[in-house]
PDB file of C-alpha atoms in Angstrom:
ATOM      1  CA  MET A 816      26.147  -6.658 235.296  1.00 86.00           C
ATOM      2  CA  SER A 817      26.381  -4.418 232.003  1.00 91.00           C
ATOM      3  CA  ASN A 818      27.934  -1.010 231.861  1.00 92.00           C
ATOM      4  CA  ASP A 819      24.615   0.447 231.011  1.00 92.00           C
ATOM      5  CA  SER A 820      22.933  -1.350 233.839  1.00 93.00           C
ATOM      6  CA  GLU A 821      25.479  -0.050 236.214  1.00 95.00           C
ATOM      7  CA  LYS A 822      25.173   3.431 234.889  1.00 95.00           C
ATOM      8  CA  ARG A 823      21.441   3.050 235.604  1.00 96.00           C
ATOM      9  CA  LEU A 824      21.794   1.781 238.929  1.00 96.00           C
ATOM     10  CA  VAL A 825      24.267   4.817 240.023  1.00 97.00           C
ATOM     11  CA  LYS A 826      21.685   6.998 238.525  1.00 98.00           C
ATOM     12  CA  ASP A 827      18.711   5.813 240.480  1.00 97.00           C
ATOM     13  CA  LEU A 828      20.814   5.619 243.793  1.00 97.00           C
ATOM     14  CA  THR A 829      22.223   8.903 243.316  1.00 98.00           C
ATOM     15  CA  LEU A 830      18.469  10.276 242.571  1.00 98.00           C
ATOM     16  CA  MET A 831      17.170   8.421 245.630  1.00 97.00           C
ATOM     17  CA  LEU A 832      19.931   9.737 247.984  1.00 97.00           C
ATOM     18  CA  LEU A 833      19.751  13.435 247.117  1.00 98.00           C
ATOM     19  CA  TYR A 834      15.717  12.759 247.398  1.00 97.00           C
ATOM     20  CA  LEU A 835      16.548  11.072 251.151  1.00 96.00           C
ATOM     21  CA  THR A 836      19.060  13.956 252.442  1.00 96.00           C
ATOM     22  CA  SER A 837      16.944  16.857 250.649  1.00 96.00           C
ATOM     23  CA  TRP A 838      15.043  19.513 252.788  1.00 96.00           C
ATOM     24  CA  GLU A 839      12.136  21.347 251.418  1.00 95.00           C
ATOM     25  CA  GLU A 840      12.384  25.291 251.122  1.00 94.00           C
ATOM     26  CA  ARG A 841       9.332  28.161 250.559  1.00 94.00           C
ATOM     27  CA  ASP A 842       9.646  31.073 248.665  1.00 90.00           C
ATOM     28  CA  ASP A 843       7.068  33.289 247.693  1.00 91.00           C
ATOM     29  CA  GLY A 844       4.442  30.692 247.970  1.00 90.00           C
ATOM     30  CA  TYR A 845       6.369  27.761 246.164  1.00 90.00           C
ATOM     31  CA  SER A 846       8.065  25.193 248.097  1.00 92.00           C
ATOM     32  CA  TYR A 847      10.889  23.124 246.365  1.00 92.00           C
ATOM     33  CA  ARG A 848      13.139  20.238 247.522  1.00 96.00           C
ATOM     34  CA  ARG A 849      17.105  21.071 247.626  1.00 97.00           C
ATOM     35  CA  SER A 850      20.112  18.539 248.642  1.00 98.00           C
ATOM     36  CA  TRP A 851      23.534  19.039 248.815  1.00 97.00           C
ATOM     37  CA  LYS A 852      25.325  17.668 245.396  1.00 93.00           C
ATOM     38  CA  GLY A 853      28.429  15.868 246.835  1.00 94.00           C
ATOM     39  CA  TYR A 854      27.819  13.043 244.412  1.00 96.00           C
ATOM     40  CA  ASP A 855      29.552  12.183 240.991  1.00 95.00           C
ATOM     41  CA  PHE A 856      29.433  15.307 238.670  1.00 94.00           C
ATOM     42  CA  ASP A 857      28.848  13.115 235.457  1.00 95.00           C
ATOM     43  CA  THR A 858      25.701  11.611 237.218  1.00 97.00           C
ATOM     44  CA  LEU A 859      24.437  14.796 238.413  1.00 97.00           C
ATOM     45  CA  ASN A 860      24.891  16.330 235.114  1.00 96.00           C
ATOM     46  CA  GLU A 861      22.775  13.236 233.221  1.00 97.00           C
ATOM     47  CA  LEU A 862      20.101  13.436 235.775  1.00 98.00           C
ATOM     48  CA  ALA A 863      20.077  17.287 234.892  1.00 97.00           C
ATOM     49  CA  LYS A 864      19.650  16.607 231.311  1.00 97.00           C
ATOM     50  CA  GLU A 865      16.787  14.434 232.236  1.00 98.00           C
ATOM     51  CA  GLU A 866      15.189  17.534 234.072  1.00 98.00           C
ATOM     52  CA  LEU A 867      15.227  15.642 237.227  1.00 98.00           C
ATOM     53  CA  LEU A 868      17.383  18.276 238.818  1.00 97.00           C
ATOM     54  CA  SER A 869      18.583  21.638 238.050  1.00 96.00           C
ATOM     55  CA  GLY A 870      21.221  24.152 239.943  1.00 92.00           C
ATOM     56  CA  SER A 871      24.244  26.213 238.882  1.00 88.00           C
ATOM     57  CA  HIS A 872      27.359  24.427 238.115  1.00 87.00           C
ATOM     58  CA  LYS A 873      29.029  26.760 240.814  1.00 91.00           C
ATOM     59  CA  ALA A 874      26.516  25.954 243.911  1.00 94.00           C
ATOM     60  CA  LYS A 875      27.002  23.641 246.325  1.00 95.00           C
ATOM     61  CA  SER A 876      23.187  22.532 246.201  1.00 97.00           C
ATOM     62  CA  VAL A 877      20.929  21.228 243.727  1.00 98.00           C
ATOM     63  CA  TYR A 878      17.156  21.680 243.648  1.00 97.00           C
ATOM     64  CA  LEU A 879      14.696  18.437 242.529  1.00 98.00           C
ATOM     65  CA  SER A 880      12.028  18.507 239.978  1.00 97.00           C
ATOM     66  CA  ASP A 881       8.727  17.479 240.839  1.00 96.00           C
ATOM     67  CA  GLU A 882       9.256  14.960 238.080  1.00 98.00           C
ATOM     68  CA  GLY A 883      12.551  14.167 239.905  1.00 98.00           C
ATOM     69  CA  THR A 884      10.926  13.862 243.597  1.00 97.00           C
ATOM     70  CA  GLU A 885       8.132  11.670 242.379  1.00 97.00           C
ATOM     71  CA  LEU A 886      10.816   9.394 240.458  1.00 98.00           C
ATOM     72  CA  ALA A 887      12.491   8.967 243.524  1.00 97.00           C
ATOM     73  CA  LYS A 888      10.158   8.234 245.653  1.00 96.00           C
ATOM     74  CA  LYS A 889       8.793   5.575 243.142  1.00 97.00           C
ATOM     75  CA  LEU A 890      12.485   3.937 243.431  1.00 97.00           C
ATOM     76  CA  LEU A 891      12.398   3.951 246.769  1.00 96.00           C
ATOM     77  CA  LYS A 892       9.139   1.979 246.734  1.00 95.00           C
ATOM     78  CA  ASN A 893      10.721  -0.400 244.076  1.00 94.00           C
ATOM     79  CA  TYR A 894      13.700  -1.044 246.397  1.00 90.00           C
ATOM     80  CA  ARG A 895      11.414  -1.582 249.402  1.00 90.00           C
ATOM     81  CA  ILE A 896      12.762   1.541 251.192  1.00 90.00           C
ATOM     82  CA  SER A 897      11.021   3.497 253.525  1.00 86.00           C
ATOM     83  CA  ASP A 898      10.012   6.878 252.218  1.00 78.00           C
ATOM     84  CA  GLN A 899       9.066   8.826 255.348  1.00 67.00           C
ATOM     85  CA  GLU A 900       7.221  12.120 254.539  1.00 57.00           C
ATOM     86  CA  SER A 901       9.308  13.685 257.523  1.00 39.00           C
ATOM     87  CA  ARG A 902      11.797  14.878 255.344  1.00 47.00           C
ATOM     88  CA  SER A 903       9.836  17.893 255.059  1.00 47.00           C
ATOM     89  CA  ASP A 904      10.635  18.678 258.889  1.00 47.00           C
ATOM     90  CA  ARG A 905      14.216  18.999 257.852  1.00 52.00           C
ATOM     91  CA  SER A 906      13.569  22.424 256.653  1.00 50.00           C
ATOM     92  CA  ASN A 907      16.316  24.812 256.477  1.00 51.00           C
ATOM     93  CA  ASP A 908      18.335  22.348 258.845  1.00 53.00           C
ATOM     94  CA  ASN A 909      21.027  22.136 256.298  1.00 50.00           C
ATOM     95  CA  CYS A 910      21.674  25.736 255.235  1.00 48.00           C
TER      96      CYS A 910
END
């Protein structure tokens, strides 16, 4: 596997794990997904540059953008991993 392919795989897997371990929060009529950022910081920074997630460097969690959420769902489908929409049931469990 080439270095570029390996980096792409790590980014894909990280985004999927961020989504799978995320929870939904609501504020002023908006809802968004958050996840703990216990992953490689270089990978998280690359995903942030692609505007798939955002968050302060000091914070322990990140926000998944709508694009990041949709891409994670697409990747899960491509890898044939079940996307149980019950992720929103975890709302605030991790806070």
